[in-house]
Coordinates of C-alpha atoms in Angstrom, one line a residue:
Chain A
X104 CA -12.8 64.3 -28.6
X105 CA -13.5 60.6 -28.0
X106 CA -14.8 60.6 -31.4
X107 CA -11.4 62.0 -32.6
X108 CA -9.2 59.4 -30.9
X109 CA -11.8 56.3 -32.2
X110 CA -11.0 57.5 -35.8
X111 CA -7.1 58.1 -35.0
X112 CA -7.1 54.3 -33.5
X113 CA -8.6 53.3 -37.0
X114 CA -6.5 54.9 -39.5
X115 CA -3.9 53.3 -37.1
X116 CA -5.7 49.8 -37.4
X117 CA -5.7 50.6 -41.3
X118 CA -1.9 51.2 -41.7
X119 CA -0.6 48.5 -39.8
X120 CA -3.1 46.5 -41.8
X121 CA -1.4 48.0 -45.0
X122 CA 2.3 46.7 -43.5
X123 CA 0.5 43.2 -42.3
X124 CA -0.3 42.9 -45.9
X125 CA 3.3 44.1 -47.7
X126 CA 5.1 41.9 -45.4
X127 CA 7.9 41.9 -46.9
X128 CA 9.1 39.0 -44.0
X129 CA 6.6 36.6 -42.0
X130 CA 8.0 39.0 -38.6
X131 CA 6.7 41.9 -40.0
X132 CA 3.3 40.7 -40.8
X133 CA 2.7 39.5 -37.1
X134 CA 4.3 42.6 -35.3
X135 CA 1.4 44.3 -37.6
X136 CA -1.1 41.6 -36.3
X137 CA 0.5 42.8 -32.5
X138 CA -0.4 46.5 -33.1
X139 CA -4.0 45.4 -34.3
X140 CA -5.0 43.5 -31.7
X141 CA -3.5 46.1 -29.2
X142 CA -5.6 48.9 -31.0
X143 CA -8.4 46.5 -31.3
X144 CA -8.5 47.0 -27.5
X145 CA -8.3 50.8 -27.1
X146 CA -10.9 50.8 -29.7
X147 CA -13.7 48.6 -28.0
X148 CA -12.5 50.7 -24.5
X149 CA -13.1 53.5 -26.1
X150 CA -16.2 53.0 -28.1
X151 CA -18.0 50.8 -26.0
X152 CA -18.1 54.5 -23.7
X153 CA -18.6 56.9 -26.2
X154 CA -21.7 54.3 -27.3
X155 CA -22.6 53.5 -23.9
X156 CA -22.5 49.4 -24.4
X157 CA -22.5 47.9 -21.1
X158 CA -19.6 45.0 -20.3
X159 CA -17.5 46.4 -22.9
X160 CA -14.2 46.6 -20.6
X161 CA -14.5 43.0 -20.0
X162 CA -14.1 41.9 -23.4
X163 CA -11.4 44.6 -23.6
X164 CA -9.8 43.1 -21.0
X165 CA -9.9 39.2 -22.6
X166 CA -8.8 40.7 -25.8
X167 CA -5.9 41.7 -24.5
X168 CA -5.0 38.6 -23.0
X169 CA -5.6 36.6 -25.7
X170 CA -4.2 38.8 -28.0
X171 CA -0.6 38.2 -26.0
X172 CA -1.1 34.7 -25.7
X173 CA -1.9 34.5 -29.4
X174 CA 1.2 36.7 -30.3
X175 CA 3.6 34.8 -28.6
X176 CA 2.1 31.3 -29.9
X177 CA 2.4 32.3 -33.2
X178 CA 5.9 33.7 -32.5
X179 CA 7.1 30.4 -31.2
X180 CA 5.7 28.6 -34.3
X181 CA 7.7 31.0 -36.3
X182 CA 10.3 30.2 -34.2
X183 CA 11.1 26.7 -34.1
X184 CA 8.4 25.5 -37.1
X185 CA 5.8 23.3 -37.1
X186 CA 6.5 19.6 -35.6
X187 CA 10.2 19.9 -35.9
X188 CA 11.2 20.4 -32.4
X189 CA 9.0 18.7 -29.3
X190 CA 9.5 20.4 -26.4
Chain B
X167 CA 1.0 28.8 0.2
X168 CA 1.5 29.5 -3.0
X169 CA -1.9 27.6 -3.9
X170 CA -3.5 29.7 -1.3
X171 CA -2.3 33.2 -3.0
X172 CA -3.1 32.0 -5.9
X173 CA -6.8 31.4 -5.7
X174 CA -6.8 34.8 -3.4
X175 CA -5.6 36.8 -6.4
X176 CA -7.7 34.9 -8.8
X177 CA -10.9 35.4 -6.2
X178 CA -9.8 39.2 -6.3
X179 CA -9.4 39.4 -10.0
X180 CA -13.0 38.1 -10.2
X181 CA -14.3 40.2 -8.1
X182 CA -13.3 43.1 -9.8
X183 CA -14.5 41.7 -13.1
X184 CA -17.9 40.6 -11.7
X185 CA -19.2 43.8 -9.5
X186 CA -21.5 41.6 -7.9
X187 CA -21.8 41.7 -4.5
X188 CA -25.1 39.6 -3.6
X189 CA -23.8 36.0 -1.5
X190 CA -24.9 33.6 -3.3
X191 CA -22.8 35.1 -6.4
X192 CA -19.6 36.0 -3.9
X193 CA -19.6 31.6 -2.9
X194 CA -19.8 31.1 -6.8
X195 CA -17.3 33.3 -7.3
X196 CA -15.2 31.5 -4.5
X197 CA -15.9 28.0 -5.8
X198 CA -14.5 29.2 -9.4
X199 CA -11.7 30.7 -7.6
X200 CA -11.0 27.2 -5.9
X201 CA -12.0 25.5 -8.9
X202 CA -9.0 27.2 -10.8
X203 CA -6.5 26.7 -8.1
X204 CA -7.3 23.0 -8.2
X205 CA -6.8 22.9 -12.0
X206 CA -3.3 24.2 -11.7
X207 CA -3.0 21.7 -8.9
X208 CA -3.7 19.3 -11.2
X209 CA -1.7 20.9 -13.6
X210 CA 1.5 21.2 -10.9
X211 CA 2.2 24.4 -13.0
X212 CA 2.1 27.1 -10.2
X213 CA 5.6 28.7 -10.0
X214 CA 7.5 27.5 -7.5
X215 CA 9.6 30.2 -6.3
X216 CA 7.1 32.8 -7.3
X217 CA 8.3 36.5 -5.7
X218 CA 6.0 38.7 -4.9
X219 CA 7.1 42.3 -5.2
X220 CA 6.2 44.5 -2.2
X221 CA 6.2 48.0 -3.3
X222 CA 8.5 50.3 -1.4
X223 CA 9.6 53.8 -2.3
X224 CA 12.4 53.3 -4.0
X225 CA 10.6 51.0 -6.6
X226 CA 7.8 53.9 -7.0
X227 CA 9.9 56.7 -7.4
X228 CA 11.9 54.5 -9.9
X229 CA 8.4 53.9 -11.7
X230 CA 7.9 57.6 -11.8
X231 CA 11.4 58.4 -13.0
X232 CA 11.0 55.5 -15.8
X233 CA 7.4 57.5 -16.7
X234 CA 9.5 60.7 -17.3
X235 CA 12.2 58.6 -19.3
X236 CA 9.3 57.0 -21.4
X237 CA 7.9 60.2 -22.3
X238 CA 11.0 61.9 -23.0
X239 CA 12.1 58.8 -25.5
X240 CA 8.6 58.9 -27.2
X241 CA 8.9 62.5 -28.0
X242 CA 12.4 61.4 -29.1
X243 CA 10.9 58.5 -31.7
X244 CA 8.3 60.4 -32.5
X245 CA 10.2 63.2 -34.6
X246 CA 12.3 60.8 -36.0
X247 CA 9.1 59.5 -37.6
X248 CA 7.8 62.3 -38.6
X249 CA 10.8 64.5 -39.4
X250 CA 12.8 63.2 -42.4
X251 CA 15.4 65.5 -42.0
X252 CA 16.0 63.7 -38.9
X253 CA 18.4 60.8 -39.4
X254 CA 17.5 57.4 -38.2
X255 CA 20.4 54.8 -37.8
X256 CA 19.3 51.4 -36.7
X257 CA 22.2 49.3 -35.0
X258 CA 23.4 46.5 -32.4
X259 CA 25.3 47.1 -29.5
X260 CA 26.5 44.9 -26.5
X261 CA 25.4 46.3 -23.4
X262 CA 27.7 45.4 -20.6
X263 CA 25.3 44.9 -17.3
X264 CA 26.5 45.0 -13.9
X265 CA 23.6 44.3 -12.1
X266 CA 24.0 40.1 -10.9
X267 CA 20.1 39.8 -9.3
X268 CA 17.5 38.1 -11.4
X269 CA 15.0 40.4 -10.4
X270 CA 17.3 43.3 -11.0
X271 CA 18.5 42.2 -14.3
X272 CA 14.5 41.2 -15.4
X273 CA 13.8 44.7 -14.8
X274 CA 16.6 46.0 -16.5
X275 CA 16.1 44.3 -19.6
X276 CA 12.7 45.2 -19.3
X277 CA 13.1 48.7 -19.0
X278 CA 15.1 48.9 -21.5
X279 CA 12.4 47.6 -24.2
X280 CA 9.8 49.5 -22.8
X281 CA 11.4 52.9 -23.7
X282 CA 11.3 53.4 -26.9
X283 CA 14.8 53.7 -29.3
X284 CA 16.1 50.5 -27.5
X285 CA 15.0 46.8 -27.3
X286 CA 16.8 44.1 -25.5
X287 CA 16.5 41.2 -28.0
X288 CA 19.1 38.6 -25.3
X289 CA 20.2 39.0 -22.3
X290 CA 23.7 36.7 -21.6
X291 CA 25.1 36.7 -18.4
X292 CA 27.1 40.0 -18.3
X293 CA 25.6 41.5 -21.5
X294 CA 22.4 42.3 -23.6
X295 CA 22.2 42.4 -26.6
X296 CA 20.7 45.8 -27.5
X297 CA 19.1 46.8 -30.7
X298 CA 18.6 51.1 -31.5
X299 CA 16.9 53.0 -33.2
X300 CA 19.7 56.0 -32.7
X301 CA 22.8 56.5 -30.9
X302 CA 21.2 58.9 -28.3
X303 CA 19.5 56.5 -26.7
X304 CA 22.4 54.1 -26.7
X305 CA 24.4 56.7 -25.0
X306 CA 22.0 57.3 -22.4
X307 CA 22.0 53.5 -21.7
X308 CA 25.7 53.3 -21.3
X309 CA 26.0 56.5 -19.5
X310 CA 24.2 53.2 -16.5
X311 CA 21.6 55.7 -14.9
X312 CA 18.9 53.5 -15.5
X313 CA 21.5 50.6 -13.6
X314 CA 22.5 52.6 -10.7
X315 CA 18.8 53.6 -10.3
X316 CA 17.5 50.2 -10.4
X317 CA 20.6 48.9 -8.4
X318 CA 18.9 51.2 -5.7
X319 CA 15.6 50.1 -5.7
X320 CA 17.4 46.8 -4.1
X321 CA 15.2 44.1 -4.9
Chain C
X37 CA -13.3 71.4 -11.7
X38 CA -15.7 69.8 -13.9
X39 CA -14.4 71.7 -17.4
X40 CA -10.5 71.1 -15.9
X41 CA -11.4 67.2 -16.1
X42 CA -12.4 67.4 -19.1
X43 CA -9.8 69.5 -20.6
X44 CA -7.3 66.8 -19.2
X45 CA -8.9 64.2 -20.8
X46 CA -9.2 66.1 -24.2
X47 CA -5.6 66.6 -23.9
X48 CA -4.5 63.0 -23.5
X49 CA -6.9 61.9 -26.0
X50 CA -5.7 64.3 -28.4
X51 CA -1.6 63.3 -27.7
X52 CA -2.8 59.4 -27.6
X53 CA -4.1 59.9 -30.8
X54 CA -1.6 61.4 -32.2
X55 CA 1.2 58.9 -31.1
X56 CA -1.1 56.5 -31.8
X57 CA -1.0 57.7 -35.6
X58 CA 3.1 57.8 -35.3
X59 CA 3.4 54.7 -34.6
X60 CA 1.3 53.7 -37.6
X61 CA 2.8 55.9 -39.8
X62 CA 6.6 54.1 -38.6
X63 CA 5.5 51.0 -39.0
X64 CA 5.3 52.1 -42.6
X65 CA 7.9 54.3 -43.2
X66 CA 11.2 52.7 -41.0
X67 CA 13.4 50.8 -43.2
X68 CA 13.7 47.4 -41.3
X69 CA 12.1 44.9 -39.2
X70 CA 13.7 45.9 -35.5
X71 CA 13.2 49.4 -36.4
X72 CA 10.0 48.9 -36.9
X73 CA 9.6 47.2 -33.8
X74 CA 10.8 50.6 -32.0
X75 CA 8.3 52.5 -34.1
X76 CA 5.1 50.1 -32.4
X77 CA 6.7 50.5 -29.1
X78 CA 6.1 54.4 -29.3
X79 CA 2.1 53.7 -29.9
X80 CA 1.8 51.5 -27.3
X81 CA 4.3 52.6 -24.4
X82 CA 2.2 55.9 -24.5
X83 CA -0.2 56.1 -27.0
X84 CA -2.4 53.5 -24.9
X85 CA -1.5 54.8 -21.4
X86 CA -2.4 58.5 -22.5
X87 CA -5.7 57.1 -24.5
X88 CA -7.0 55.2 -21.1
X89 CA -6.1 58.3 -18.9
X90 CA -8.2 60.1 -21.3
X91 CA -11.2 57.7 -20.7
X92 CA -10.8 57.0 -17.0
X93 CA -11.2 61.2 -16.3
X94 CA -14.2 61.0 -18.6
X95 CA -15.8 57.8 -16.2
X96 CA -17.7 57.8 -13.1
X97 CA -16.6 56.7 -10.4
X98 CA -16.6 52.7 -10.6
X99 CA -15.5 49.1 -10.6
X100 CA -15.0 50.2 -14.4
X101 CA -12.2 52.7 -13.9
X102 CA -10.4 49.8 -12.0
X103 CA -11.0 47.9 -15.0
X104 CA -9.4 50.4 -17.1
X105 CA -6.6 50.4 -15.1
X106 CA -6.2 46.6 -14.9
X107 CA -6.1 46.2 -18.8
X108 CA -3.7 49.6 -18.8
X109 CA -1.5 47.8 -17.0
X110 CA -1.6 44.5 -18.3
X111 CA -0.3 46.2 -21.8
X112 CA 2.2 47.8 -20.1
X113 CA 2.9 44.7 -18.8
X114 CA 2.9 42.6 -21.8
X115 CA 4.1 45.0 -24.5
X116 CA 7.5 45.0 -23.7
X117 CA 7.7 41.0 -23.2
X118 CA 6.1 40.5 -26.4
X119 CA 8.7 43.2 -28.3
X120 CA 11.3 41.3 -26.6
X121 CA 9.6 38.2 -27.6
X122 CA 9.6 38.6 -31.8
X123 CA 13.3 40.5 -31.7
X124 CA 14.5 37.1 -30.4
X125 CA 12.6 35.2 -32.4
X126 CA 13.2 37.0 -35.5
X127 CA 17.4 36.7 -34.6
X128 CA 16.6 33.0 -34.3
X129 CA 14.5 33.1 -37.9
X130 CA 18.0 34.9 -39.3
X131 CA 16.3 38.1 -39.3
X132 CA 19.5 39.7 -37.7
X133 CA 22.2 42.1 -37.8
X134 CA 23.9 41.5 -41.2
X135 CA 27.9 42.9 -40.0
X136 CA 30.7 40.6 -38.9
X137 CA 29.9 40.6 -35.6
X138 CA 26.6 39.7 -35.7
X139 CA 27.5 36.3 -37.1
X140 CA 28.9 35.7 -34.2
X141 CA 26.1 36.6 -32.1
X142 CA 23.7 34.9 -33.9
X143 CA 26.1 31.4 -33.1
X144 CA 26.4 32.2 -29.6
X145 CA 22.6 32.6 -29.0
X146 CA 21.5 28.9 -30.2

């Protein structure tokens, strides 16, 4: 059953790929990036038991953060460009 | 204070990452802790007036109620996915908001985005502004038993 | 009590996974940008909640299962901010509503 839910994550990885590469808008291709890198966590939680690594859940755990620091830096230089607003 | 809270939830955070219980490792652990704090020190970015939530029944059974919402609007989005017979009619909506609290409205806003077939995109003083996927969940929204229910949690 | 553990955790897996598939699938199929923010709010809301239930039943008991818990929470935590985070930014990128009064909105807002 773990088995099942590693390849359900990764056809999920591989169709918001698909929408990360149609875009059609710059928004759409980073709220595909978001649902990656959320999967990308479930994945290496649920892997890393199913293959028995060891320290798996800590990685999980930095992707995670990173991955929402990342989301929201990118965001913010959709959102006000690069260099034309110092905050 | 607040530095002093800090570097405990940081010292707790490490020790559950860690798992290591042997001294010399729990005094590194400490000194990283401290270490950290001092940084943000440095930094003078530790919120100010941080709140710290203490959990009282109220809040809980609102986080179980919100757990039954969630479910109910994932099953909801769900067969609109799936179900092309179904119809799906995306929309904005001002979302008059009674509640005046920071804390209140935070959670409001927030509760709103984590159920799925609504997302706050602003909040303005006396109004979101609500994006949907369908006018169900709108309705629910307005219908204000989320509001009265968080208005009752009284933080 | 053994087999009833792992029946539980079968069955969140199972619903995880298939949420987590119909979110993918709505991020393909929903016709605009905030829509298809809804549609990734349905695979992670639930989808990653049920998937860690499903794991933590299948654990021993250990600093790992508050692990699990820590990171299920910190989604929880961060999803919505982060949904709320690109709707705004997209109204700002003039992503938004295209009606009459949405004009308006997108004036007041900046």
């Amino acid at each position: 059953m773990l088995n099942a839910a590693v390849l359900a994550i990764m056809v999920t990885m591989a169709l918001a790929l698909v929408r990360a590469f149609m875009g059609p808008t710059a928004y759409d291709r980073l709220l595909a990036a978001n649902l990656f890198g959320t999967k990308t966590v479930l994945l290496i939680a649920l892997a890393g038991h199913a293959l028995d690594w060891s320290g798996f859940l800590d990685v999980a755990l930095l992707y995670a953060m990173v991955n929402f620091v990342g989301t929201i830096a990118v965001m913010r230089f959709f959102e006000y460009g690069a260099g034309e607003e110092e905050e | 204070m607040h530095y002093l809270s800090v570097s405990l939830i940081l010292y707790l955070f490490w020790l559950i990452l860690s798992g290591h219980f042997t001294p010399l490792l729990l005094t590194l652990g400490a000194l990283s802790a401290m270490l950290s704090t001092w940084l943000l020190w440095r930094m003078d970015k530790v919120d100010k007036t941080a709140v710290f939530l203490i959990p009282n029944l109220a809040l809980l059974s609102y986080g179980f109620w919100l757990l039954w919402e969630l479910v109910k609007a994932n099953i909801n989005v769900a067969r609109r996915i799936w179900d092309p017979a179904l119809p799906v009619e995306p929309g904005w909506a001002r979302l008059p908001v009674t509640v005046s609290s920071p804390m209140q409205k935070a959670l409001y806003a927030n509760s709103i985005t984590l159920t799925p077939g609504t997302l706050t995109a602003d909040v303005f003083d006396d109004h979101f502004l609500v994006h949907h996927l369908c006018k169900q969940g709108l309705e629910e929204l307005h219908e204000g038993e989320m509001e009265r229910r968080i208005r009752r949690t009284g933080i | 009590m053994n087999l009833l553990l792992e029946g539980l955790s079968a069955a969140c897996l199972l619903a995880g996974s298939f949420l987590c598939i119909t979110g993918g699938v709505g991020l393909l199929r929903l016709p605009d940008f905030f829509s298809r923010v809804h549609a990734a709010g349905v695979t992670e809301t639930l989808a990653a909640p049920l998937l860690l239930t499903g794991l933590m039943l299948q654990m021993d008991w250990s600093l790992d299962l508050l692990k699990v818990l820590l990171i299920m929470l910190f989604l929880l935590a961060t999803n919505p901010t982060a949904s709320h985070a690109m709707a705004k930014a997209a109204l700002h990128g003039g992503q938004g509503p295209n009606d009459e009064k949405a004009e308006e909105d997108k004036g007041s807002i900046s």
